[in-house]
PDB file of C-alpha atoms in Angstrom:
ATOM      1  CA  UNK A 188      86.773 -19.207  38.719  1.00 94.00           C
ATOM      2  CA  UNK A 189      85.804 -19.776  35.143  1.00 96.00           C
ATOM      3  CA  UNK A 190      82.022 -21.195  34.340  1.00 97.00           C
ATOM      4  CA  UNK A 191      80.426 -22.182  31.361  1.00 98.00           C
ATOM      5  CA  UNK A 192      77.233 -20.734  30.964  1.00 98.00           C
ATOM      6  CA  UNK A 193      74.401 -22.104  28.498  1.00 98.00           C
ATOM      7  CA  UNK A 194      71.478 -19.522  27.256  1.00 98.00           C
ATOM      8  CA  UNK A 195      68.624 -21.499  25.277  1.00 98.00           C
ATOM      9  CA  UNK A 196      66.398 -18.585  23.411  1.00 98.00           C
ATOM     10  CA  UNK A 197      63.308 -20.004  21.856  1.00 98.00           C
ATOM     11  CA  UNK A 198      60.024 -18.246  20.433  1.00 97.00           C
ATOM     12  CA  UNK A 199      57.119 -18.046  22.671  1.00 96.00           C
ATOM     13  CA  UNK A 200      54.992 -20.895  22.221  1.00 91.00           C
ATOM     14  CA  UNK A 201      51.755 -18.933  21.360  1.00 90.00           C
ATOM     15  CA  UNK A 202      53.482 -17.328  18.374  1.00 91.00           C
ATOM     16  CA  UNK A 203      54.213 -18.160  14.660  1.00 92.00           C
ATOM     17  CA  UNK A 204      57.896 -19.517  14.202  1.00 95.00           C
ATOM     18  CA  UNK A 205      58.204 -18.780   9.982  1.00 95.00           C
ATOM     19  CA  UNK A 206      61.522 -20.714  10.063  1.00 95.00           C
ATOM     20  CA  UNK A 207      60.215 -23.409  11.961  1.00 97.00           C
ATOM     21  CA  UNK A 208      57.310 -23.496   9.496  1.00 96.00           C
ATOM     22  CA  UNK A 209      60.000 -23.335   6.343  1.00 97.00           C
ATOM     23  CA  UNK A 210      62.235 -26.285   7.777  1.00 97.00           C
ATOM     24  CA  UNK A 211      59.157 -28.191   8.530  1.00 97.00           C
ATOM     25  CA  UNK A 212      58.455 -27.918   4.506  1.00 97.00           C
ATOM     26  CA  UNK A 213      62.052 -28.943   4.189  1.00 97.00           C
ATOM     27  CA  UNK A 214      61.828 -31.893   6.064  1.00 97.00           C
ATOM     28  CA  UNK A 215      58.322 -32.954   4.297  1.00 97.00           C
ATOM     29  CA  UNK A 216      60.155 -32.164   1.375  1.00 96.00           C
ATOM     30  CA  UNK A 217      62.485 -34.754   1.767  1.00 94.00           C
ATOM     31  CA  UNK A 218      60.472 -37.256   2.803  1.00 95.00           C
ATOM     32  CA  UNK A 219      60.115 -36.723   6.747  1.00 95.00           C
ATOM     33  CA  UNK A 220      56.658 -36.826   6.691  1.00 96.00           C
ATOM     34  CA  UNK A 221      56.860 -38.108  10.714  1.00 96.00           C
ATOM     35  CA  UNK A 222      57.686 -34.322  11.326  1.00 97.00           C
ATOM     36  CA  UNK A 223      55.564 -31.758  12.896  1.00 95.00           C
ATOM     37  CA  UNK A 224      55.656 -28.625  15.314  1.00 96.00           C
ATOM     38  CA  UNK A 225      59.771 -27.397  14.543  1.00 97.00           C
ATOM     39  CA  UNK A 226      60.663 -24.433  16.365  1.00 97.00           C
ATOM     40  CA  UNK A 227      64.289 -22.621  15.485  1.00 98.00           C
ATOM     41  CA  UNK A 228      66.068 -20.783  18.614  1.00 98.00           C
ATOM     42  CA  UNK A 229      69.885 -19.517  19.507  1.00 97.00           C
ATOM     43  CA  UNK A 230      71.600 -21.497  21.621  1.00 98.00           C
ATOM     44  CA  UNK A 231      74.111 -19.452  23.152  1.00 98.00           C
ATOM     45  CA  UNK A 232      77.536 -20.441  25.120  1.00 97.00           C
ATOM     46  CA  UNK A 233      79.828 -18.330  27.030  1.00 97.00           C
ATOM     47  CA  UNK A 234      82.650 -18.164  29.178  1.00 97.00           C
ATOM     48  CA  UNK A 235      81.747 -16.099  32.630  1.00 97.00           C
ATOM     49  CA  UNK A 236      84.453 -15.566  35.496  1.00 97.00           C
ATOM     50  CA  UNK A 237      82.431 -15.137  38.269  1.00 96.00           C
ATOM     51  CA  UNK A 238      83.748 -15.710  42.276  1.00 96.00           C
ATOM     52  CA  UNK A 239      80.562 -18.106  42.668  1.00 96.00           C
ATOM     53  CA  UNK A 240      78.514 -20.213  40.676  1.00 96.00           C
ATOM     54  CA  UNK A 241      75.151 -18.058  42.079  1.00 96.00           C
ATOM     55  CA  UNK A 242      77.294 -14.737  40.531  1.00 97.00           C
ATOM     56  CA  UNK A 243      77.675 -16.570  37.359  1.00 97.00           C
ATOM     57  CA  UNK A 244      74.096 -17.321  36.960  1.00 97.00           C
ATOM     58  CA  UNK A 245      72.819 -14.020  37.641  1.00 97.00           C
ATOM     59  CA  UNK A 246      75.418 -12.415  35.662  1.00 96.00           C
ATOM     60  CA  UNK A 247      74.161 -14.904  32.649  1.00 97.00           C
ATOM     61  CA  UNK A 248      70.790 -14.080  33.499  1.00 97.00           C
ATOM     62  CA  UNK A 249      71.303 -10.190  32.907  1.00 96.00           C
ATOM     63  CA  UNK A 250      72.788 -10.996  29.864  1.00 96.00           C
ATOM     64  CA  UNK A 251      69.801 -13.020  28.315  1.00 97.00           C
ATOM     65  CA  UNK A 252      67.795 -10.389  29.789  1.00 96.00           C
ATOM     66  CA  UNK A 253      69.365  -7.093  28.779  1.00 95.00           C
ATOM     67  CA  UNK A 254      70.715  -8.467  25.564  1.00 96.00           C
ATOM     68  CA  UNK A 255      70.178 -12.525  24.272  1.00 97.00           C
ATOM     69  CA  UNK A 256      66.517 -12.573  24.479  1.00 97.00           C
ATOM     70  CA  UNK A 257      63.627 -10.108  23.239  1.00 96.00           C
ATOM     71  CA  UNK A 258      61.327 -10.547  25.929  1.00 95.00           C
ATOM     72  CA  UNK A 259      58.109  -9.947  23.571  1.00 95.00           C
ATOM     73  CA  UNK A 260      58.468 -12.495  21.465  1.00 95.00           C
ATOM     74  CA  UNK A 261      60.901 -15.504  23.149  1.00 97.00           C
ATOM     75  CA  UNK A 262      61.562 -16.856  26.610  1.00 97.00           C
ATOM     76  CA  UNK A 263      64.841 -18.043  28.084  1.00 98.00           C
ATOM     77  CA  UNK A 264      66.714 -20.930  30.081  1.00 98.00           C
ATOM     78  CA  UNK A 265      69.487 -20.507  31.829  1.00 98.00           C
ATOM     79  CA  UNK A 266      72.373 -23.156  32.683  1.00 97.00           C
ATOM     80  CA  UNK A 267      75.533 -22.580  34.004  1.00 97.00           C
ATOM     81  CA  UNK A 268      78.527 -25.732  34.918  1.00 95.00           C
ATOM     82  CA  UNK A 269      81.517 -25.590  36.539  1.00 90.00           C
ATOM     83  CA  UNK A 270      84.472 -25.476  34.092  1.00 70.00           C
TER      84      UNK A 270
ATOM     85  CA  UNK B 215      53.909 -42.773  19.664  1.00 94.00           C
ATOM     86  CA  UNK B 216      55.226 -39.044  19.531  1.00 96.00           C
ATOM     87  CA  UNK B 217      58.490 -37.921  20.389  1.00 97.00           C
ATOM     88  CA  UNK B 218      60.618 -34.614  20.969  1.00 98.00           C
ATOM     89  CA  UNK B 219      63.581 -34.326  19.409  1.00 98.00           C
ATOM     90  CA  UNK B 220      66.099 -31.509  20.117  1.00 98.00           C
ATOM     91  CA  UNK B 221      68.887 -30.733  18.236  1.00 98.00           C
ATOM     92  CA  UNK B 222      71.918 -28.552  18.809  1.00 98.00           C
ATOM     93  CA  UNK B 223      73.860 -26.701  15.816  1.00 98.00           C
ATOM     94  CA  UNK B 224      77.275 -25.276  17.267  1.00 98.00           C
ATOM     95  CA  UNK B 225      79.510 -23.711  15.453  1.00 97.00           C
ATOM     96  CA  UNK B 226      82.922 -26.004  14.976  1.00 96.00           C
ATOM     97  CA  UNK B 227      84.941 -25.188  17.959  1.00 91.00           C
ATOM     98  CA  UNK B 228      88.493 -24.478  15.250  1.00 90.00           C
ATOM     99  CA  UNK B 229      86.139 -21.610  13.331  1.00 91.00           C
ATOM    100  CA  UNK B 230      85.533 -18.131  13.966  1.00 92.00           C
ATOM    101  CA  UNK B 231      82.191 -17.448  15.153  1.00 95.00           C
ATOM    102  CA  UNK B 232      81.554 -13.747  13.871  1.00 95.00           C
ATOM    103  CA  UNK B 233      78.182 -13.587  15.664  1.00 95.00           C
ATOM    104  CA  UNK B 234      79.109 -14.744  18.728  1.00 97.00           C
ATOM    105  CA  UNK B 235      82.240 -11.531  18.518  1.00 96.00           C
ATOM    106  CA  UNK B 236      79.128  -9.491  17.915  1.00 97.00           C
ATOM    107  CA  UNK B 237      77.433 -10.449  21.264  1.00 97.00           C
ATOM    108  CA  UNK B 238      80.778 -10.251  23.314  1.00 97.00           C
ATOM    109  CA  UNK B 239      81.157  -7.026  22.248  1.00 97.00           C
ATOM    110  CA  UNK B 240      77.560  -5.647  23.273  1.00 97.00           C
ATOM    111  CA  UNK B 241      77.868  -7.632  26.476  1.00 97.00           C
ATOM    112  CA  UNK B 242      80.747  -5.723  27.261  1.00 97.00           C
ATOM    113  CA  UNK B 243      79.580  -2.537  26.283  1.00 96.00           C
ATOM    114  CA  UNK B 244      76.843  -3.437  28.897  1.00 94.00           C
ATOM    115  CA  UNK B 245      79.352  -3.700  31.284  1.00 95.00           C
ATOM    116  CA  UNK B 246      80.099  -7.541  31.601  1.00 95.00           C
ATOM    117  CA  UNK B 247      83.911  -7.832  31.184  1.00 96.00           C
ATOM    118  CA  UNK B 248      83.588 -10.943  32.800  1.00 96.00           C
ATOM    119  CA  UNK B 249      82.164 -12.415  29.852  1.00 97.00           C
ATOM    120  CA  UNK B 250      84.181 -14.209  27.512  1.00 95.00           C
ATOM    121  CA  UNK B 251      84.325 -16.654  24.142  1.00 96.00           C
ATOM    122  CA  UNK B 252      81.189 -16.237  23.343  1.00 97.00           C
ATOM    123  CA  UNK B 253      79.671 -18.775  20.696  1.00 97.00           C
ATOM    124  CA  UNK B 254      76.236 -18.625  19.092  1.00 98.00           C
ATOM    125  CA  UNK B 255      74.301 -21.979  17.584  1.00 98.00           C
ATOM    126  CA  UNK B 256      70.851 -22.660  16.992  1.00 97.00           C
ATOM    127  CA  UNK B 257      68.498 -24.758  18.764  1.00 98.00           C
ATOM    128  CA  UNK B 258      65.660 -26.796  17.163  1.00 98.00           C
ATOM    129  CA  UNK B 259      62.965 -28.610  18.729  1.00 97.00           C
ATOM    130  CA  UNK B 260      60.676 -30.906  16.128  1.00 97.00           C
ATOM    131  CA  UNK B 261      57.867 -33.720  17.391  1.00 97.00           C
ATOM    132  CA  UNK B 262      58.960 -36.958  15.529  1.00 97.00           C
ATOM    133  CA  UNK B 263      55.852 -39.533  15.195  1.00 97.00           C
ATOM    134  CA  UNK B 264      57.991 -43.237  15.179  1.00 96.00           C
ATOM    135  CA  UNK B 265      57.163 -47.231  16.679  1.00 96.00           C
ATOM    136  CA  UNK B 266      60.172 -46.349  19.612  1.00 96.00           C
ATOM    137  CA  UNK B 267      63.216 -44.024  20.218  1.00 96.00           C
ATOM    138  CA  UNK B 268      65.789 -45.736  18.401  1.00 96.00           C
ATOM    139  CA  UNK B 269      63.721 -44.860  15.086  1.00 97.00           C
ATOM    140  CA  UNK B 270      62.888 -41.226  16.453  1.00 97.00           C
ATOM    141  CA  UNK B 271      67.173 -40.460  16.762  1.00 97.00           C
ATOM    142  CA  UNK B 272      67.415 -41.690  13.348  1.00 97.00           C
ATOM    143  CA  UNK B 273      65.390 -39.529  11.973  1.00 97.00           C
ATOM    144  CA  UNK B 274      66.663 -36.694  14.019  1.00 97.00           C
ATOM    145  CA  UNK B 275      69.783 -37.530  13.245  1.00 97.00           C
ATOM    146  CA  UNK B 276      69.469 -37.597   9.533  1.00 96.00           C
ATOM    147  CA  UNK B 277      67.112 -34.570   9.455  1.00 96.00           C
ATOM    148  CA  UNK B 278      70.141 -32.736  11.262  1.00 97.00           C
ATOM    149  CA  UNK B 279      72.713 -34.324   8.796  1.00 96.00           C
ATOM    150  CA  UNK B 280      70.352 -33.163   5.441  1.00 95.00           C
ATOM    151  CA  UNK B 281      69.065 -30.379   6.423  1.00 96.00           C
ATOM    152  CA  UNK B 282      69.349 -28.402  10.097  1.00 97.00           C
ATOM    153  CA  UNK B 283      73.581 -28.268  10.312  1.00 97.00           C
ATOM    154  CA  UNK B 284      76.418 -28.018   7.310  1.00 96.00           C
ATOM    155  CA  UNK B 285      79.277 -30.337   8.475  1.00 94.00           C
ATOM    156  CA  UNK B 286      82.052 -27.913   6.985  1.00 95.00           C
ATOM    157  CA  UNK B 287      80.972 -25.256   9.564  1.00 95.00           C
ATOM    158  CA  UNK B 288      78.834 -27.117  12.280  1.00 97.00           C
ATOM    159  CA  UNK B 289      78.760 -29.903  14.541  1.00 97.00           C
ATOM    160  CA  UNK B 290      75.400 -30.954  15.949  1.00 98.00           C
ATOM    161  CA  UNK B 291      73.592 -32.729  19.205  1.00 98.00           C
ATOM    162  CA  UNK B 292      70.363 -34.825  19.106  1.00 98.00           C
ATOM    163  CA  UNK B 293      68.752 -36.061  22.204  1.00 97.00           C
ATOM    164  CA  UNK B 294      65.254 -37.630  21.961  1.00 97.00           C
ATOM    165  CA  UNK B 295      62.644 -37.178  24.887  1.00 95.00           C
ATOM    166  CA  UNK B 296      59.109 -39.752  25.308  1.00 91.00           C
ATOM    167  CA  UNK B 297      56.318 -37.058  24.856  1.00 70.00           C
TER     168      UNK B 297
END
């Protein structure tokens, strides 16, 4: 069976997002002045053939782990749907 | 009243998505042949300060349009959340 698996990446809260802070200029910069606090992750989907939709989630998980996410400076949410 | 926005960037669906090859090759250097199409977007998340919702999307929606996606390459998601 084929799922679709979602990985959201974003910064750790506690830390300084610099692109967040640029696009926040941007926005201010073109006259958005009603936004504050942007934070820039990856959104990630993929394709996972997996016999169960637990398989699929760990095998999604390992993959954020091991390779999506830096777990010093971001945190990670998995979702993974029936295709 | 404040509001969360969140906005997803995709790449278009008809484009090649060089990054996204990048990751499906390290994921299955790791291992994961299961892994497949792999496609890599960004994910924003701003605090809009508007009178209700409807307001809030259409800022979101136009700060995506100016700014957050380029139509020739990317196709975008807002959904707005009460803080």
């Amino acid at each position: 069976m084929i799922f679709t698996a979602q990985i959201k990446v974003m910064p750790l809260k506690d830390l300084l997002d610099p692109q967040g802070k640029a696009v926040l200029g941007g926005l201010h910069n073109l006259g958005m002045k009603e936004a504050n606090d942007v934070r820039i992750g990856k959104f990630i989907e993929l394709q996972i053939e997996a016999d169960s939709k637990e398989v699929a989630e760990k095998m999604a998980n390992n993959a954020a782990e091991k390779l999506l996410a830096n777990p010093v400076m971001e945190m990670f949410e998995v979702s993974v749907q029936t295709h």
